[in-house]
Structures are given as C-alpha cells and as structure tokens.
mmCIF file of C-alpha atoms in Angstrom:
data_model
loop_
_atom_site.group_PDB
_atom_site.id
_atom_site.type_symbol
_atom_site.label_atom_id
_atom_site.label_comp_id
_atom_site.label_asym_id
_atom_site.label_seq_id
_atom_site.Cartn_x
_atom_site.Cartn_y
_atom_site.Cartn_z
ATOM 1 C CA MET A 82 -95.046 -165.748 98.456
ATOM 2 C CA ALA A 83 -95.313 -168.965 96.831
ATOM 3 C CA ASP A 84 -98.597 -170.527 94.733
ATOM 4 C CA TRP A 85 -101.303 -171.435 96.815
ATOM 5 C CA LEU A 86 -100.921 -175.317 96.278
ATOM 6 C CA THR A 87 -97.793 -175.538 96.823
ATOM 7 C CA ALA A 88 -97.878 -173.546 100.215
ATOM 8 C CA LEU A 89 -101.012 -176.175 100.657
ATOM 9 C CA ALA A 90 -98.605 -179.328 99.630
ATOM 10 C CA ALA A 91 -95.061 -177.890 102.002
ATOM 11 C CA GLN A 92 -96.841 -176.823 104.922
ATOM 12 C CA HIS A 93 -100.372 -177.888 105.865
ATOM 13 C CA LEU A 94 -100.602 -182.032 104.278
ATOM 14 C CA VAL A 95 -97.122 -183.031 105.602
ATOM 15 C CA GLN A 96 -99.329 -185.279 108.140
ATOM 16 C CA HIS A 97 -103.077 -184.146 108.106
ATOM 17 C CA ARG A 98 -105.540 -183.088 105.701
ATOM 18 C CA ALA A 99 -106.571 -180.177 104.895
ATOM 19 C CA VAL A 100 -109.400 -177.885 103.314
ATOM 20 C CA MET A 101 -108.730 -174.878 101.174
ATOM 21 C CA VAL A 102 -111.518 -172.586 101.319
ATOM 22 C CA SER A 103 -112.045 -170.210 97.964
ATOM 23 C CA VAL A 104 -113.618 -167.511 97.798
ATOM 24 C CA VAL A 105 -114.907 -167.504 94.175
ATOM 25 C CA ALA A 106 -117.373 -164.701 93.157
ATOM 26 C CA SER A 107 -118.849 -161.985 95.834
ATOM 27 C CA TYR A 108 -121.817 -160.009 94.977
ATOM 28 C CA GLY A 109 -122.596 -156.393 96.888
ATOM 29 C CA SER A 110 -120.870 -155.982 99.746
ATOM 30 C CA ALA A 111 -118.405 -158.104 101.270
ATOM 31 C CA PRO A 112 -115.668 -158.645 103.739
ATOM 32 C CA ARG A 113 -112.799 -160.086 101.138
ATOM 33 C CA GLU A 114 -113.195 -160.463 97.642
ATOM 34 C CA PRO A 115 -112.550 -163.175 94.707
ATOM 35 C CA GLY A 116 -109.708 -165.315 94.877
ATOM 36 C CA ALA A 117 -108.860 -164.736 99.107
ATOM 37 C CA ARG A 118 -108.578 -168.181 100.645
ATOM 38 C CA MET A 119 -107.750 -170.395 103.643
ATOM 39 C CA VAL A 120 -106.117 -173.398 104.891
ATOM 40 C CA VAL A 121 -108.391 -175.128 107.477
ATOM 41 C CA THR A 122 -107.113 -178.643 109.171
ATOM 42 C CA MET A 123 -108.676 -179.728 112.574
ATOM 43 C CA GLU A 124 -105.654 -178.253 114.431
ATOM 44 C CA ALA A 125 -105.340 -174.605 112.643
ATOM 45 C CA VAL A 126 -106.527 -171.787 110.336
ATOM 46 C CA SER A 127 -104.145 -170.351 107.827
ATOM 47 C CA GLY A 128 -105.401 -166.818 106.056
ATOM 48 C CA THR A 129 -108.858 -165.815 105.437
ATOM 49 C CA ILE A 130 -112.162 -165.124 104.372
ATOM 50 C CA GLY A 131 -112.963 -161.473 105.736
ATOM 51 C CA GLY A 132 -113.458 -162.932 109.514
ATOM 52 C CA GLY A 133 -116.624 -162.228 110.991
ATOM 53 C CA ALA A 134 -119.321 -164.899 110.867
ATOM 54 C CA LEU A 135 -118.778 -165.061 107.400
ATOM 55 C CA GLU A 136 -115.560 -166.996 108.015
ATOM 56 C CA TYR A 137 -116.506 -168.651 111.918
ATOM 57 C CA GLN A 138 -119.368 -170.984 110.083
ATOM 58 C CA ALA A 139 -116.808 -171.649 107.241
ATOM 59 C CA ILE A 140 -114.178 -172.611 109.087
ATOM 60 C CA ALA A 141 -117.201 -174.633 111.185
ATOM 61 C CA ASP A 142 -118.288 -175.829 107.380
ATOM 62 C CA ALA A 143 -114.432 -176.630 106.460
ATOM 63 C CA LYS A 144 -114.202 -179.112 109.753
ATOM 64 C CA ALA A 145 -117.523 -180.969 109.351
ATOM 65 C CA LEU A 146 -115.605 -181.453 105.273
ATOM 66 C CA LEU A 147 -112.758 -182.435 107.417
ATOM 67 C CA GLN A 148 -114.610 -185.253 109.610
ATOM 68 C CA SER A 149 -116.613 -186.295 106.256
ATOM 69 C CA GLY A 150 -114.095 -186.760 104.410
ATOM 70 C CA GLY A 151 -116.714 -185.780 101.839
ATOM 71 C CA ALA A 152 -116.617 -184.787 97.999
ATOM 72 C CA ALA A 153 -115.686 -180.376 97.238
ATOM 73 C CA PHE A 154 -118.799 -178.300 97.262
ATOM 74 C CA VAL A 155 -119.145 -174.492 96.582
ATOM 75 C CA ARG A 156 -121.741 -172.672 99.243
ATOM 76 C CA ASP A 157 -123.653 -169.594 98.684
ATOM 77 C CA TYR A 158 -123.886 -167.910 102.049
ATOM 78 C CA ALA A 159 -125.712 -164.361 102.558
ATOM 79 C CA LEU A 160 -124.204 -161.660 104.038
ATOM 80 C CA GLY A 161 -127.880 -160.624 106.417
ATOM 81 C CA PRO A 162 -129.180 -161.768 109.904
ATOM 82 C CA LYS A 163 -128.404 -165.123 109.342
ATOM 83 C CA LEU A 164 -125.044 -164.546 109.831
ATOM 84 C CA ASP A 165 -125.536 -161.408 111.731
ATOM 85 C CA GLN A 166 -124.209 -159.522 108.819
ATOM 86 C CA CYS A 167 -125.052 -155.814 107.406
ATOM 87 C CA CYS A 168 -122.711 -156.514 104.445
ATOM 88 C CA GLY A 169 -126.065 -157.124 102.695
ATOM 89 C CA GLY A 170 -123.882 -159.379 99.888
ATOM 90 C CA ARG A 171 -123.388 -161.966 98.928
ATOM 91 C CA VAL A 172 -120.297 -164.640 98.456
ATOM 92 C CA MET A 173 -119.961 -167.859 96.962
ATOM 93 C CA VAL A 174 -116.690 -170.270 98.500
ATOM 94 C CA LEU A 175 -115.250 -173.516 97.149
ATOM 95 C CA PHE A 176 -114.612 -176.036 99.915
ATOM 96 C CA ASP A 177 -112.015 -178.552 98.877
ATOM 97 C CA LEU A 178 -110.430 -181.141 100.544
ATOM 98 C CA PHE A 179 -107.239 -182.523 100.631
ATOM 99 C CA THR A 180 -105.155 -185.660 101.661
ATOM 100 C CA PRO A 181 -101.451 -186.000 102.466
ATOM 101 C CA ASP A 182 -101.396 -188.764 99.485
ATOM 102 C CA GLU A 183 -101.921 -185.829 97.572
ATOM 103 C CA ALA A 184 -98.710 -183.947 98.070
ATOM 104 C CA HIS A 185 -97.058 -186.642 96.058
ATOM 105 C CA THR A 186 -99.370 -186.477 93.571
ATOM 106 C CA ILE A 187 -99.785 -181.943 93.338
ATOM 107 C CA LYS A 188 -95.521 -182.362 93.208
ATOM 108 C CA ALA A 189 -95.625 -184.570 90.382
ATOM 109 C CA ALA A 190 -98.206 -182.285 88.517
ATOM 110 C CA GLN A 191 -95.537 -179.553 89.001
ATOM 111 C CA GLY A 192 -93.223 -181.066 87.027
ATOM 112 C CA ASP A 193 -94.861 -182.829 84.578
ATOM 113 C CA GLY A 194 -96.004 -178.786 83.658
ATOM 114 C CA SER A 195 -99.496 -179.747 84.568
ATOM 115 C CA THR A 196 -101.207 -175.969 83.804
ATOM 116 C CA HIS A 197 -105.284 -176.667 85.231
ATOM 117 C CA LEU A 198 -106.237 -178.623 88.190
ATOM 118 C CA ILE A 199 -109.961 -179.577 87.894
ATOM 119 C CA THR A 200 -111.779 -179.504 90.673
ATOM 120 C CA LYS A 201 -115.084 -181.803 90.064
ATOM 121 C CA LEU A 202 -117.654 -181.220 92.248
ATOM 122 C CA GLY A 203 -119.798 -183.997 94.103
ATOM 123 C CA CYS A 204 -116.970 -186.419 93.199
ATOM 124 C CA ASP A 205 -114.760 -188.957 95.661
ATOM 125 C CA ALA A 206 -111.460 -188.731 93.278
ATOM 126 C CA PRO A 207 -112.347 -184.668 92.281
ATOM 127 C CA HIS A 208 -108.743 -183.688 91.451
ATOM 128 C CA ILE A 209 -107.243 -183.758 87.684
ATOM 129 C CA TYR A 210 -104.533 -182.190 86.761
ATOM 130 C CA CYS A 211 -104.280 -181.289 83.036
ATOM 131 C CA GLN A 212 -102.739 -179.415 79.903
ATOM 132 C CA PRO A 213 -105.001 -176.588 78.752
ATOM 133 C CA ASP A 214 -106.641 -178.673 76.407
ATOM 134 C CA ASP A 215 -108.267 -180.485 78.476
ATOM 135 C CA ALA A 216 -109.865 -177.785 80.679
ATOM 136 C CA LYS A 217 -110.863 -175.985 76.900
ATOM 137 C CA ALA A 218 -112.956 -178.949 76.466
ATOM 138 C CA LEU A 219 -114.623 -178.596 80.255
ATOM 139 C CA VAL A 220 -115.683 -175.240 79.675
ATOM 140 C CA LYS A 221 -116.793 -175.590 75.917
ATOM 141 C CA ALA A 222 -118.788 -178.875 77.777
ATOM 142 C CA GLY A 223 -120.399 -176.009 79.562
ATOM 143 C CA LYS A 224 -119.697 -178.442 82.908
ATOM 144 C CA VAL A 225 -117.331 -175.204 84.564
ATOM 145 C CA VAL A 226 -119.242 -173.575 87.290
ATOM 146 C CA ALA A 227 -116.167 -171.451 87.629
ATOM 147 C CA LEU A 228 -113.251 -170.627 85.856
ATOM 148 C CA LEU A 229 -110.580 -168.969 88.473
ATOM 149 C CA ASP A 230 -107.483 -167.326 87.330
ATOM 150 C CA LYS A 231 -104.043 -167.837 89.274
ATOM 151 C CA ALA A 232 -104.603 -165.472 91.783
ATOM 152 C CA GLY A 233 -108.464 -167.033 92.082
ATOM 153 C CA LYS A 234 -110.181 -164.379 90.244
ATOM 154 C CA PRO A 235 -113.329 -165.238 88.185
ATOM 155 C CA HIS A 236 -114.081 -164.970 84.808
ATOM 156 C CA GLY A 237 -117.336 -164.122 84.285
ATOM 157 C CA ASP A 238 -119.914 -164.858 86.877
ATOM 158 C CA MET A 239 -120.937 -168.113 89.112
ATOM 159 C CA ARG A 240 -122.882 -170.594 87.730
ATOM 160 C CA VAL A 241 -124.654 -173.045 90.722
ATOM 161 C CA ASP A 242 -127.344 -173.664 89.063
ATOM 162 C CA VAL A 243 -125.417 -176.140 86.677
ATOM 163 C CA ALA A 244 -127.885 -180.086 85.907
ATOM 164 C CA ASP A 245 -124.748 -182.209 85.608
ATOM 165 C CA VAL A 246 -121.933 -182.655 88.003
ATOM 166 C CA GLY A 247 -119.844 -178.947 87.857
ATOM 167 C CA ALA A 248 -116.341 -178.478 87.959
ATOM 168 C CA VAL A 249 -114.683 -175.415 89.245
ATOM 169 C CA VAL A 250 -111.205 -175.557 86.877
ATOM 170 C CA GLN A 251 -107.937 -173.294 88.448
ATOM 171 C CA VAL A 252 -104.961 -172.058 86.524
ATOM 172 C CA LEU A 253 -102.630 -173.280 88.564
ATOM 173 C CA GLY A 254 -98.302 -171.416 89.087
ATOM 174 C CA SER A 255 -97.401 -168.610 90.896
ATOM 175 C CA PRO A 256 -100.082 -165.148 90.747
ATOM 176 C CA TYR A 257 -97.713 -163.057 91.362
ATOM 177 C CA ALA A 258 -95.228 -160.495 90.113
ATOM 178 C CA PRO A 259 -91.556 -161.493 89.557
ATOM 179 C CA LEU A 260 -89.093 -160.234 91.256
ATOM 180 C CA TYR A 261 -85.403 -160.638 91.155
ATOM 181 C CA MET A 262 -83.503 -159.260 94.456
ATOM 182 C CA PHE A 263 -79.762 -158.151 94.195
ATOM 183 C CA GLY A 264 -77.982 -158.034 97.573
ATOM 184 C CA ALA A 265 -78.211 -159.914 100.942
ATOM 185 C CA GLY A 266 -76.972 -157.288 103.424
ATOM 186 C CA HIS A 267 -79.191 -155.468 105.982
ATOM 187 C CA VAL A 268 -81.683 -153.754 103.640
ATOM 188 C CA GLY A 269 -82.583 -156.634 101.380
ATOM 189 C CA ARG A 270 -82.434 -158.658 104.494
ATOM 190 C CA ALA A 271 -85.122 -156.010 105.236
ATOM 191 C CA VAL A 272 -86.901 -156.108 102.482
ATOM 192 C CA ALA A 273 -87.213 -159.750 102.033
ATOM 193 C CA ARG A 274 -88.899 -160.039 105.023
ATOM 194 C CA ILE A 275 -91.358 -157.721 104.233
ATOM 195 C CA LEU A 276 -91.846 -159.145 100.824
ATOM 196 C CA SER A 277 -91.858 -162.995 101.764
ATOM 197 C CA THR A 278 -95.905 -161.782 103.133
ATOM 198 C CA LEU A 279 -96.933 -160.438 100.649
ATOM 199 C CA PRO A 280 -98.180 -160.560 96.388
ATOM 200 C CA PHE A 281 -94.710 -161.153 94.345
ATOM 201 C CA ASP A 282 -92.212 -164.057 93.311
ATOM 202 C CA VAL A 283 -89.269 -163.453 94.922
ATOM 203 C CA THR A 284 -86.052 -164.453 94.100
ATOM 204 C CA TRP A 285 -82.831 -163.005 95.757
ATOM 205 C CA ILE A 286 -79.699 -163.418 94.853
ATOM 206 C CA ASP A 287 -76.045 -162.546 95.940
ATOM 207 C CA SER A 288 -72.666 -164.018 94.741
ATOM 208 C CA ARG A 289 -72.056 -164.600 98.575
ATOM 209 C CA ALA A 290 -73.844 -167.533 100.459
ATOM 210 C CA GLU A 291 -72.802 -167.385 103.993
ATOM 211 C CA ALA A 292 -74.528 -162.851 103.600
ATOM 212 C CA PHE A 293 -78.494 -164.716 103.378
ATOM 213 C CA PRO A 294 -79.762 -165.150 107.288
ATOM 214 C CA PRO A 295 -78.846 -168.443 108.459
ATOM 215 C CA SER A 296 -82.692 -169.714 107.933
ATOM 216 C CA PRO A 297 -84.705 -169.165 104.940
ATOM 217 C CA ILE A 298 -86.710 -166.666 104.539
ATOM 218 C CA GLU A 299 -90.125 -168.361 103.318
ATOM 219 C CA GLY A 300 -91.575 -167.810 100.282
ATOM 220 C CA VAL A 301 -88.430 -166.098 98.823
ATOM 221 C CA ARG A 302 -86.294 -168.312 96.345
ATOM 222 C CA ARG A 303 -82.404 -167.320 97.040
ATOM 223 C CA LEU A 304 -79.945 -168.028 94.909
ATOM 224 C CA VAL A 305 -76.314 -167.900 94.719
ATOM 225 C CA THR A 306 -74.439 -166.904 91.320
ATOM 226 C CA GLN A 307 -71.304 -165.262 90.816
ATOM 227 C CA ASP A 308 -73.206 -164.146 87.428
ATOM 228 C CA PRO A 309 -75.788 -161.866 88.126
ATOM 229 C CA VAL A 310 -75.924 -160.289 84.866
ATOM 230 C CA ALA A 311 -76.823 -163.646 83.943
ATOM 231 C CA VAL A 312 -80.034 -163.830 85.783
ATOM 232 C CA VAL A 313 -81.121 -160.447 84.554
ATOM 233 C CA GLU A 314 -80.508 -161.521 80.615
ATOM 234 C CA SER A 315 -82.791 -164.326 81.458
ATOM 235 C CA ALA A 316 -85.585 -163.126 83.757
ATOM 236 C CA PRO A 317 -88.664 -163.073 82.139
ATOM 237 C CA LYS A 318 -90.435 -159.995 80.489
ATOM 238 C CA ASP A 319 -92.155 -157.365 83.004
ATOM 239 C CA ALA A 320 -90.207 -158.310 85.964
ATOM 240 C CA LEU A 321 -89.518 -156.151 89.079
ATOM 241 C CA TYR A 322 -85.695 -155.425 90.344
ATOM 242 C CA LEU A 323 -84.537 -154.368 93.218
ATOM 243 C CA VAL A 324 -80.661 -153.335 93.135
ATOM 244 C CA PHE A 325 -79.012 -152.676 96.371
ATOM 245 C CA THR A 326 -75.074 -154.724 96.996
ATOM 246 C CA HIS A 327 -72.736 -154.862 98.849
ATOM 247 C CA SER A 328 -70.920 -153.271 95.260
ATOM 248 C CA HIS A 329 -71.414 -149.927 93.513
ATOM 249 C CA PRO A 330 -69.669 -151.161 90.739
ATOM 250 C CA LEU A 331 -71.911 -154.215 90.907
ATOM 251 C CA ASP A 332 -74.882 -152.398 91.162
ATOM 252 C CA PHE A 333 -74.348 -150.226 87.705
ATOM 253 C CA ASP A 334 -73.907 -153.465 86.284
ATOM 254 C CA ILE A 335 -76.566 -154.993 87.320
ATOM 255 C CA THR A 336 -78.840 -151.855 86.987
ATOM 256 C CA ALA A 337 -77.530 -151.342 82.914
ATOM 257 C CA ALA A 338 -78.704 -154.698 82.430
ATOM 258 C CA ILE A 339 -81.466 -154.412 83.689
ATOM 259 C CA LEU A 340 -82.054 -150.942 81.647
ATOM 260 C CA LYS A 341 -80.621 -152.252 78.469
ATOM 261 C CA ARG A 342 -83.215 -155.057 78.009
ATOM 262 C CA GLY A 343 -85.930 -152.039 77.992
ATOM 263 C CA ASP A 344 -88.919 -154.856 79.642
ATOM 264 C CA ALA A 345 -89.093 -153.702 82.674
ATOM 265 C CA ALA A 346 -91.501 -152.979 85.044
ATOM 266 C CA TYR A 347 -89.829 -151.806 87.911
ATOM 267 C CA CYS A 348 -86.201 -151.155 88.120
ATOM 268 C CA GLY A 349 -85.509 -149.764 91.753
ATOM 269 C CA LEU A 350 -81.760 -148.949 92.646
ATOM 270 C CA ILE A 351 -80.560 -147.994 95.997
ATOM 271 C CA GLY A 352 -79.114 -144.812 96.490
ATOM 272 C CA SER A 353 -78.637 -140.943 96.888
ATOM 273 C CA GLU A 354 -79.332 -138.214 94.324
ATOM 274 C CA THR A 355 -75.931 -137.857 93.650
ATOM 275 C CA LYS A 356 -75.640 -141.615 92.688
ATOM 276 C CA ARG A 357 -77.922 -141.367 90.706
ATOM 277 C CA SER A 358 -76.073 -138.373 88.469
ATOM 278 C CA ARG A 359 -73.757 -140.344 88.462
ATOM 279 C CA PHE A 360 -75.132 -143.254 86.792
ATOM 280 C CA LEU A 361 -76.803 -141.755 84.934
ATOM 281 C CA LYS A 362 -73.901 -140.082 83.099
ATOM 282 C CA ARG A 363 -72.254 -143.735 83.028
ATOM 283 C CA PHE A 364 -75.398 -145.399 81.067
ATOM 284 C CA ARG A 365 -75.326 -142.817 78.022
ATOM 285 C CA ASP A 366 -71.640 -142.232 78.416
ATOM 286 C CA ASP A 367 -69.654 -145.387 79.010
ATOM 287 C CA VAL A 368 -73.090 -147.846 77.671
ATOM 288 C CA GLY A 369 -75.156 -145.516 75.311
ATOM 289 C CA LEU A 370 -78.215 -146.187 76.638
ATOM 290 C CA ASP A 371 -81.716 -144.335 75.216
ATOM 291 C CA GLU A 372 -83.401 -141.831 77.175
ATOM 292 C CA THR A 373 -86.320 -143.975 77.338
ATOM 293 C CA GLN A 374 -84.608 -146.654 78.710
ATOM 294 C CA ILE A 375 -82.930 -144.601 81.106
ATOM 295 C CA GLY A 376 -86.275 -143.496 82.066
ATOM 296 C CA ARG A 377 -87.235 -146.926 83.928
ATOM 297 C CA LEU A 378 -85.239 -146.552 86.461
ATOM 298 C CA THR A 379 -86.380 -145.200 89.616
ATOM 299 C CA CYS A 380 -83.483 -144.172 92.213
ATOM 300 C CA PRO A 381 -83.556 -143.553 95.414
ATOM 301 C CA ILE A 382 -86.525 -146.048 96.196
ATOM 302 C CA GLY A 383 -89.453 -145.808 98.400
ATOM 303 C CA LEU A 384 -92.668 -144.237 98.296
ATOM 304 C CA GLY A 385 -92.608 -140.608 99.416
ATOM 305 C CA GLY A 386 -89.202 -140.702 99.952
ATOM 306 C CA PRO A 387 -88.248 -143.509 102.782
ATOM 307 C CA GLN A 388 -88.451 -141.133 106.773
ATOM 308 C CA GLY A 389 -85.107 -142.580 107.369
ATOM 309 C CA LYS A 390 -82.111 -144.403 106.303
ATOM 310 C CA GLU A 391 -82.552 -147.912 108.653
ATOM 311 C CA PRO A 392 -83.256 -151.113 107.274
ATOM 312 C CA GLU A 393 -86.656 -150.656 108.444
ATOM 313 C CA VAL A 394 -88.394 -148.179 107.188
ATOM 314 C CA ILE A 395 -86.176 -148.429 103.691
ATOM 315 C CA ALA A 396 -87.825 -152.541 103.507
ATOM 316 C CA ILE A 397 -91.625 -150.921 104.252
ATOM 317 C CA ALA A 398 -91.456 -147.742 102.156
ATOM 318 C CA VAL A 399 -89.976 -150.105 98.994
ATOM 319 C CA ALA A 400 -92.601 -152.244 99.780
ATOM 320 C CA ALA A 401 -94.969 -149.643 99.416
ATOM 321 C CA GLU A 402 -94.013 -148.602 96.085
ATOM 322 C CA LEU A 403 -93.561 -151.769 94.628
ATOM 323 C CA LEU A 404 -97.296 -152.464 95.794
ATOM 324 C CA ASP A 405 -98.149 -149.278 93.703
ATOM 325 C CA MET A 406 -96.416 -150.748 90.518
ATOM 326 C CA VAL A 407 -98.805 -153.915 90.560
ATOM 327 C CA ARG A 408 -102.160 -152.835 92.138
ATOM 328 C CA SER A 409 -103.802 -152.881 88.759
ATOM 329 C CA LEU A 410 -103.848 -156.493 87.603
ATOM 330 C CA SER A 411 -104.963 -156.793 83.655
ATOM 331 C CA PRO A 412 -108.463 -159.127 83.769
ATOM 332 C CA ILE A 413 -108.769 -162.769 83.389
ATOM 333 C CA THR A 414 -110.480 -163.630 80.332
ATOM 334 C CA GLU A 415 -110.945 -166.724 78.755
ATOM 335 C CA GLU A 416 -108.661 -167.378 76.268
ATOM 336 C CA ASN A 417 -105.792 -165.856 78.555
ATOM 337 C CA ALA A 418 -106.869 -168.191 81.303
ATOM 338 C CA LEU A 419 -106.938 -171.169 79.350
#
C-alpha cells in the first residue's frame, strides 16, 4: 500500500484536481478514527471516512471546494440530529485541495528528502514541503492546529480557535511496516494481492523476472535479484519477512540471514512441522544460531493454522497473522513526530 501523498499524485492528479479529506481528530463515538482519509474529485471518491451522512456531507463540502478552488480548511461535524446520526460524537475534518500542477512539486519534494508537509489554512498557496526544523519552528510559534504522524494520527488535541492563520503539519513517508516477501509463486501472488490493500510497505523479491504476474500489483514494489540475502542485510530494523520461494535451500539461506540479524518484528517461513524441525536443527548446528534468534521464527505461518493449502486460504491466514502483529502502534509524541 502506497503512502497517501504518493498515491494522490500518481492516481488522482494526472488530469484533475482533488481534495484530500482527512479525519484529524474525533471525540466520543465516531465512525472512523483520526488518520482515515478519502480523495474526492468531481468524477469519483476513493477511500472512506466512515460512510453515512457524515461522509455524504463531507463529499459535498469537498466538491464545493473543488469548484471554488478555495483555501484549505478544517470543519467540525457534530454527529447528532443535524446529520441524522446518533453517534453523539464529534469529528474534525481537514479539506485540502491539490491541483495537477502540484504532482511535479510532490515528486520534487520526495526527491529532495522533504520530510514534512505544512498546510496553511485560509491561504491561496497553502502547501510547504520542508525539513523538520521548519516544522518545529511553526509548532513552537503556536501556529499549528494539528500535528499528524505518518499515519495521519494526531499528537495532542485539535486547536481550532487560533487567532492567526493556523496550519496542519503532516509527517511524510510511508506509515506502514516494511515487509519483505520472498517468492513469486502461487502463494506469493495470492499474498501480494491481499497485502496490497492492507497497511504494509511491501517489497516483493524473486530471482526470476518471469515469475511475477504480467501486470504490476498496485502498492507492491517488485525486486528482481540474484542475491536475496543482501536484501535482508540491508533491510531496516523491525521489518517483517515472509519466505516462500521455489527452493528449500534458498528458503534456508534467506531465513538464516533474517534470524541472524536478530531484529525482525516477524519472520514467517512457509512449511510443515517437519520442515521447521529440520531447519531448526541446521540453524543450530550449521549456522550457530542461539535459541533467542531461533525463537523469532514462525513456521508454519498463518493465524490459527490455515484451514487448507489453497494459496488464497493461506494468504488470508497470513494477512490476519501480520495484522495481529502490527495492530499496536507506538503513540506519537511531538519529539518523534518532528
């Protein structure tokens, strides 16, 4: 799954302007959490902030912004009788207009290493792509209405009563856990299709270019390499790994490299209990891994054990297991956000 800004530029800003509609705060019972987003153009809507009357009204407000070409703003929706909703909560929503011309700016900002997007509310030229120091200065000056992490989740409470022009600061980059998937066979293809729709930053690796499906899977990065162990060695800390190549010796080498690092958030190896036992013995005897390192291995894979051997059944069980692994995220603080 691509980060929101990359997806916005690639999918929606080719010919049309678009409004990014983001839930930046919620109070009480609400249909979606902060970080929920949808993209609204005059022709289509992608994503959801919870459906129902709230979303219907938000789409109407976004289309009004598309027509007027006005400035970004934050709107407060009470989820009560006015919207024919009985949630009783309150939702703060950011409406941010992007134009096709900005697709080039977004690409340039990503190329020069910009880490933050500042959206000034009520301004004709609202977007500033910048480094952490610029964002920190704005926060310290008290001009920030909301500070959002990579997943769009806020630090602190929304402040909508600022006297001067306020701003929303968003940390750029993928908010998703890095996941390295080795093997483009039937199981790999099924897993890739499901993971492309889920909150993971997926790199899909195989030595055989022809093993990948003819059409790319949106949100999944392909990598053809004859040295998958080098990919493991260069991966970031706390990455997730799935290993299901066409070769047991290759499975062994890749998994050994992952376990040797000792910092994988998840290391899943497809296989039976027999394969697990044989690999564990070799990890101890041939590679010299200790019990702590070996203890990071998950084999067989799949939440609760897949109820069948069909690739799609395995894929659903694996996706459920991965979601269970990453569901508890560290809360954002002003220090780690900036």
